[in-house]
């Protein structure tokens, strides 16, 4: 992947907002990749969780947000418990989701109207509440 | 032994058999789970960003309600409720600013309904899962005094999922990598324990709603793994795991080709069966993959009259 990096974009505005919202220091991550190795949804992600952290480090916000990663995250907290540096990755991904949802002009959000009828009829309510909350702020 | 019980939304709606078998088991063990009056939604997910006070207020309200009943403990069956309530306790205890704001909001709320309000600090009510109550109050060794039906070596793979275990630091439920609480329970009930590598892997959770194909893969891996290690059935604690593993098994067959059906049971259904709860109260008929042929083959239940 080719990236254009300058001193302005490293730990820029977006990274600072992610740090504030998640309560995590992004540079604590030393890119070992344990979070990505343990992620049960990693196989379905276009960019792995540790790579998302690196992209945000480097101010490559667009690349980080374009990937499906944050929407594939099930908040199962496996990444968080596998981090040898004690970084709560799940909180970082949630903070990024939050910032994306906040900026959205059109509510192209996953809500009851988007859920298949079969799911609405059969899925347990904590699942429905969970997914609707994940896609809303 | 009387403890307030917080059912949560799914238990009274789409996992009634989990609820009924759990309550029946508790009764057989002499534990009186008393439904918390005026309980409200816990919010289902713990808010992970630091500026979503509203997401903490809803579960905090449940804990304050429990304290108003003069209780120091609250029992759940649903792991989502357990996770959310317990993490909120941790957040309130460790974050003075969040504690201040939530108490200010709830004070207003409760005073409006005419109750006197005392500050809640996150320590007054201890959140317990029913499994912990059995382990710590009854003791797995003492279960034998209550067992009416030995489960005859039924090969059970305990699947723990996420919400009871992670984050370990806040939940302190069991070992995150190698939990054993359900295995110890089933060993006491006379089951053969199947240890399998996917017991703490996420089943895909609510991703099955917005990316069903991806979640299907995660769930299928779990079923396949349990099958390879020789399980007759998988035991779960969570109705979302049950949905992904049981209800979606038909979709797995369509996508990945046919495999032998794998019955998915709530731990409480097997416990209830062992404790002598009548089989029709266990809700075995409410599964997508019918567990009754398996249980009949072990002569644990009798074929029901048609």
XYZ file of C-alpha atoms in Angstrom:
443
model
C 0.000 0.000 0.000
C 1.427 3.411 -1.020
C 0.841 6.193 1.510
C 1.657 9.886 1.410
C 2.849 10.965 4.818
C 3.807 14.396 6.106
C 4.454 15.818 9.552
C 1.016 17.493 9.454
C -0.931 14.294 9.078
C 0.792 12.164 11.722
C -1.369 12.027 14.834
C -3.560 14.743 13.358
C -6.961 16.021 14.308
C -8.807 12.767 13.626
C -6.334 10.729 15.675
C -6.676 13.135 18.575
C -10.461 12.833 18.487
C -10.190 9.041 18.427
C -7.868 9.190 21.427
C -10.235 11.422 23.336
C -13.327 9.354 22.589
C -11.702 5.993 23.243
C -9.521 6.985 26.175
C -6.645 5.128 24.487
C -3.170 6.367 23.475
C -2.744 5.340 19.850
C 1.048 5.268 19.971
C 0.951 2.673 22.735
C 0.234 0.236 19.901
C 3.491 -1.212 18.561
C 1.865 -3.051 15.662
C 2.451 -6.627 16.816
C -0.803 -7.703 15.165
C -2.098 -9.858 18.024
C -5.475 -8.122 17.809
C -5.782 -8.976 14.136
C -4.585 -12.538 14.628
C -7.206 -13.144 17.289
C -10.074 -11.282 15.594
C -12.864 -13.781 14.769
C -14.159 -11.512 12.006
C -10.694 -10.733 10.587
C -11.259 -13.048 7.609
C -14.084 -10.768 6.444
C -12.218 -7.475 6.943
C -10.648 -5.530 4.089
C -8.108 -3.954 6.467
C -7.162 -5.635 9.765
C -7.642 -3.931 13.136
C -3.929 -3.235 13.782
C -3.664 -1.750 10.298
C -6.581 0.564 11.074
C -4.696 1.800 14.133
C -1.606 2.414 11.972
C -3.617 4.265 9.314
C -5.057 6.542 11.990
C -1.532 7.062 13.420
C -0.438 8.254 10.016
C -3.468 10.406 9.335
C -4.706 8.160 6.503
C -8.280 8.692 7.621
C -9.961 8.093 4.306
C -8.312 4.704 3.876
C -9.237 3.715 7.404
C -12.856 4.694 6.947
C -13.319 3.257 3.475
C -12.558 -0.268 4.690
C -15.413 -2.422 6.022
C -13.437 -3.133 9.202
C -15.377 -1.006 11.673
C -18.695 -2.458 10.472
C -17.471 -6.042 10.677
C -16.392 -5.626 14.279
C -18.752 -7.522 16.597
C -17.327 -5.877 19.747
C -16.474 -9.331 21.090
C -13.469 -7.782 22.921
C -11.084 -10.571 21.859
C -8.644 -7.980 20.462
C -8.642 -6.038 23.705
C -7.825 -9.050 25.844
C -5.067 -10.171 23.464
C -3.200 -6.841 23.362
C 0.161 -7.159 25.143
C 0.265 -3.368 25.518
C -3.135 -3.085 27.181
C -4.670 -1.082 24.357
C -8.454 -1.395 24.258
C -8.769 -1.830 20.474
C -12.517 -2.386 20.682
C -12.829 1.133 22.077
C -10.693 2.546 19.256
C -12.918 0.913 16.619
C -16.046 2.132 18.429
C -14.654 5.679 18.517
C -14.028 5.585 14.760
C -17.550 4.249 14.128
C -18.911 7.013 16.302
C -17.050 9.726 14.381
C -18.198 8.309 11.042
C -21.826 8.095 12.110
C -21.750 11.605 13.508
C -20.537 13.041 10.196
C -23.126 11.262 8.080
C -25.496 13.629 6.382
C -27.941 11.017 5.109
C -29.007 8.417 7.572
C -27.858 5.407 5.546
C -27.905 3.566 8.789
C -28.812 -0.033 9.491
C -32.210 0.172 11.151
C -35.376 -1.898 11.353
C -36.189 -0.908 7.758
C -32.960 -2.541 6.538
C -33.209 -5.742 8.546
C -34.612 -8.766 6.700
C -38.118 -9.671 7.869
C -36.980 -13.128 8.984
C -34.359 -11.565 11.260
C -36.840 -9.120 12.747
C -39.164 -12.021 13.507
C -36.608 -14.417 14.934
C -33.409 -12.692 16.109
C -33.165 -12.195 19.858
C -33.830 -8.651 20.981
C -30.330 -7.999 22.345
C -29.042 -8.767 18.847
C -31.441 -6.321 17.221
C -30.746 -3.654 19.836
C -27.013 -4.290 19.530
C -26.860 -3.878 15.764
C -29.180 -0.853 15.685
C -27.122 0.861 18.378
C -23.897 0.061 16.565
C -25.229 1.926 13.547
C -26.525 4.966 15.369
C -25.220 7.713 17.637
C -32.037 -18.336 49.352
C -33.856 -15.419 47.741
C -32.133 -13.219 45.119
C -33.625 -10.622 42.762
C -33.590 -11.756 39.144
C -33.248 -9.521 36.116
C -34.693 -11.334 33.081
C -34.025 -8.748 30.367
C -35.994 -8.426 27.151
C -35.153 -11.649 25.329
C -35.925 -13.917 28.265
C -39.562 -12.874 28.317
C -39.865 -12.804 24.541
C -37.764 -15.032 22.319
C -35.874 -17.216 24.786
C -38.755 -18.207 27.009
C -37.446 -21.769 27.193
C -34.108 -20.495 28.505
C -35.932 -18.439 31.111
C -38.347 -21.208 32.111
C -35.670 -23.905 32.372
C -33.387 -21.559 34.324
C -36.097 -20.621 36.795
C -37.214 -24.235 37.162
C -33.609 -25.307 37.847
C -33.198 -22.585 40.447
C -36.378 -23.703 42.161
C -35.231 -27.318 42.202
C -31.980 -26.170 43.825
C -33.800 -24.166 46.470
C -32.834 -20.791 45.008
C -35.694 -18.352 44.780
C -35.115 -16.029 41.838
C -37.545 -13.196 42.340
C -38.185 -10.977 39.324
C -37.018 -7.427 39.950
C -40.060 -5.126 40.084
C -40.320 -2.408 37.427
C -37.203 -3.558 35.615
C -36.223 -1.680 32.466
C -33.944 -2.362 29.492
C -30.184 -2.583 30.191
C -29.400 -1.229 26.723
C -27.956 -4.583 25.556
C -24.511 -3.217 24.719
C -22.048 -1.421 26.924
C -21.156 1.924 25.305
C -17.451 1.861 24.481
C -16.947 5.536 23.730
C -16.360 7.849 26.636
C -19.048 10.450 26.008
C -22.186 8.387 25.868
C -23.659 8.935 29.278
C -27.139 7.957 28.094
C -25.912 4.443 27.395
C -24.746 4.071 30.977
C -27.859 5.570 32.535
C -30.223 2.830 31.440
C -28.285 -0.072 33.057
C -27.456 2.080 36.096
C -31.189 2.563 36.612
C -31.619 -1.228 36.880
C -28.927 -1.398 39.559
C -30.455 1.488 41.520
C -33.841 -0.237 41.306
C -32.251 -3.368 42.784
C -30.828 -1.400 45.676
C -34.253 0.097 46.329
C -35.440 -3.455 46.942
C -32.842 -3.591 49.730
C -30.928 -6.241 47.785
C -27.171 -6.477 47.382
C -27.178 -8.881 44.464
C -28.828 -9.224 41.093
C -28.887 -12.435 39.070
C -29.053 -12.625 35.272
C -29.172 -15.425 32.736
C -28.575 -13.305 29.626
C -24.834 -12.673 29.081
C -25.541 -9.347 27.336
C -27.333 -8.085 30.443
C -24.605 -9.518 32.662
C -21.867 -7.840 30.643
C -23.592 -4.468 30.429
C -24.652 -4.282 34.082
C -21.298 -5.435 35.383
C -19.304 -3.067 33.167
C -21.496 -0.175 34.221
C -20.764 -1.000 37.856
C -17.056 -0.922 37.016
C -17.382 2.378 35.133
C -19.312 4.043 37.972
C -16.865 2.835 40.576
C -13.808 4.021 38.689
C -14.943 7.194 36.971
C -16.023 9.972 39.359
C -17.227 12.286 36.601
C -19.477 9.656 35.026
C -20.703 8.709 38.496
C -21.622 12.323 39.239
C -23.460 12.876 35.983
C -25.404 9.620 36.057
C -26.431 10.064 39.676
C -27.602 13.609 38.965
C -29.770 12.323 36.149
C -31.178 9.344 38.037
C -31.855 11.396 41.167
C -34.148 13.611 39.163
C -35.770 10.590 37.583
C -36.460 8.678 40.805
C -37.538 11.718 42.778
C -40.097 12.478 40.139
C -41.684 9.070 40.753
C -41.715 9.870 44.481
C -38.750 7.795 45.677
C -35.938 9.061 47.865
C -32.635 8.787 46.071
C -29.233 7.922 47.460
C -26.087 8.154 45.357
C -25.113 4.894 43.683
C -21.370 4.271 43.563
C -21.157 1.056 41.564
C -20.465 -1.098 44.598
C -23.805 -1.564 46.319
C -25.212 -4.216 43.993
C -23.176 -7.198 42.856
C -24.128 -8.614 39.460
C -24.102 -12.412 39.277
C -24.713 -14.898 36.515
C -26.855 -17.878 37.481
C -23.873 -20.158 36.770
C -21.879 -18.298 39.415
C -24.704 -18.740 41.909
C -24.646 -22.511 41.330
C -20.843 -22.663 41.577
C -20.454 -20.428 44.617
C -23.633 -21.002 46.633
C -24.519 -24.612 45.894
C -21.148 -25.940 44.718
C -20.795 -28.389 41.829
C -19.790 -31.164 44.234
C -23.061 -30.777 46.114
C -25.185 -30.978 42.978
C -25.305 -34.758 43.235
C -27.739 -34.428 46.143
C -30.202 -32.762 43.782
C -29.752 -34.848 40.644
C -32.735 -36.966 39.667
C -31.611 -38.014 36.173
C -27.984 -38.757 35.382
C -27.176 -37.440 31.911
C -25.553 -40.776 30.994
C -22.445 -39.620 29.265
C -24.147 -37.272 26.803
C -21.246 -35.651 24.953
C -21.584 -31.930 25.545
C -19.308 -29.217 24.177
C -19.643 -26.076 26.289
C -19.534 -22.967 24.161
C -18.893 -19.836 26.231
C -18.944 -17.047 23.655
C -17.901 -13.502 24.505
C -20.117 -11.615 26.863
C -19.576 -13.616 30.042
C -15.812 -13.626 29.642
C -14.499 -10.405 28.169
C -13.054 -8.075 29.291
C -11.686 -10.355 32.005
C -10.436 -7.474 34.144
C -13.953 -6.104 34.564
C -16.042 -9.273 34.576
C -13.798 -11.677 36.469
C -16.156 -14.520 35.568
C -13.794 -17.295 34.537
C -10.500 -17.786 32.684
C -10.855 -15.910 29.359
C -8.826 -18.372 27.300
C -9.801 -21.586 28.990
C -13.036 -21.248 30.951
C -14.348 -24.313 32.769
C -17.479 -23.343 34.690
C -19.949 -25.047 32.334
C -17.704 -28.087 31.890
C -17.589 -28.535 35.664
C -21.359 -28.231 35.809
C -21.915 -30.824 33.086
C -19.347 -33.186 34.583
C -21.353 -33.036 37.823
C -24.514 -33.857 35.868
C -22.960 -36.970 34.379
C -22.105 -35.686 30.898
C -18.975 -36.506 28.961
C -17.095 -33.232 28.546
C -15.966 -32.323 25.047
C -13.182 -29.781 25.088
C -12.906 -28.006 21.747
C -10.755 -25.133 20.491
C -13.607 -22.819 19.511
C -15.219 -22.527 22.918
C -14.408 -18.821 23.364
C -14.493 -17.738 19.698
C -17.160 -15.186 18.797
C -20.094 -16.676 16.838
C -20.466 -13.447 14.846
C -22.842 -11.867 17.352
C -25.175 -9.263 15.856
C -23.064 -9.120 12.686
C -25.437 -11.882 11.535
C -27.961 -9.101 10.974
C -25.972 -6.739 8.768
C -23.402 -9.172 7.277
C -25.083 -12.573 7.540
C -22.560 -14.299 5.264
C -19.581 -13.361 7.447
C -21.313 -14.346 10.673
C -22.415 -17.613 9.101
C -18.763 -18.536 8.573
C -17.868 -17.836 12.210
C -20.808 -19.872 13.480
C -20.104 -22.728 11.087
C -16.482 -22.946 12.281
C -17.735 -23.428 15.837
C -20.190 -26.169 14.906
C -17.666 -27.964 12.726
C -15.046 -27.828 15.460
C -17.417 -29.267 18.082
C -18.414 -31.975 15.613
C -14.792 -32.945 14.931
C -14.150 -33.298 18.630
C -17.083 -35.655 18.930
C -19.811 -33.535 20.523
C -23.439 -34.710 20.492
C -24.643 -31.212 21.328
C -23.362 -27.712 22.064
C -24.431 -25.976 25.274
C -24.745 -22.178 25.265
C -25.521 -19.393 27.726
C -26.589 -16.720 25.258
C -29.703 -16.396 23.127
C -27.792 -14.596 20.371
C -25.290 -17.483 20.205
C -28.292 -19.831 20.149
C -29.808 -17.873 17.271
C -26.582 -17.903 15.250
C -25.757 -21.555 15.891
C -29.233 -23.109 15.936
C -31.625 -20.947 13.935
C -28.992 -20.281 11.221
C -27.885 -23.906 10.818
C -30.237 -24.350 7.888
C -28.566 -21.434 6.095
C -25.157 -23.021 6.840
C -26.201 -26.258 5.161
C -27.291 -24.298 2.114
C -24.023 -22.414 1.944
C -21.448 -25.012 2.995
C -23.186 -28.268 2.153
C -24.879 -30.752 4.438
C -23.353 -31.758 7.753
C -25.004 -33.801 10.506
C -27.343 -31.548 12.500
C -25.841 -30.264 15.757
C -28.392 -29.640 18.525
C -27.804 -26.394 20.413
C -29.115 -26.339 23.991
C -29.144 -23.787 26.769
C -27.107 -25.027 29.725
C -30.221 -24.553 31.848
C -32.242 -27.014 29.767
C -29.774 -29.813 30.490
C -29.538 -28.762 34.121
C -33.327 -28.749 34.451
C -33.518 -32.201 32.864
C -30.966 -33.547 35.345
C -32.802 -31.962 38.260
C -36.000 -33.748 37.356
C -37.927 -30.870 35.819
C -40.641 -32.366 33.555
C -39.356 -32.486 29.972
C -42.263 -30.435 28.608
C -41.158 -27.515 30.797
C -37.636 -27.584 29.304
C -38.768 -26.323 25.902
C -36.911 -28.890 23.780
C -39.555 -28.434 21.087
C -38.561 -24.790 20.550
C -35.342 -25.358 18.598
C -34.596 -25.126 14.901
C -32.400 -28.236 15.165
C -34.586 -30.618 17.141
C -32.611 -31.996 20.106
C -35.284 -34.541 21.033
C -34.050 -37.452 18.858
C -30.631 -37.140 20.531
C -32.072 -36.970 24.039
C -34.394 -39.885 23.253
C -31.472 -41.963 21.994
C -29.807 -41.496 25.391
C -33.156 -42.305 27.024
C -33.121 -38.935 28.786
C -36.578 -38.026 27.564
C -39.443 -40.105 26.291
C -41.046 -39.560 22.910
C -43.830 -37.115 23.521
C -47.378 -38.170 22.793
C -48.392 -36.734 19.462
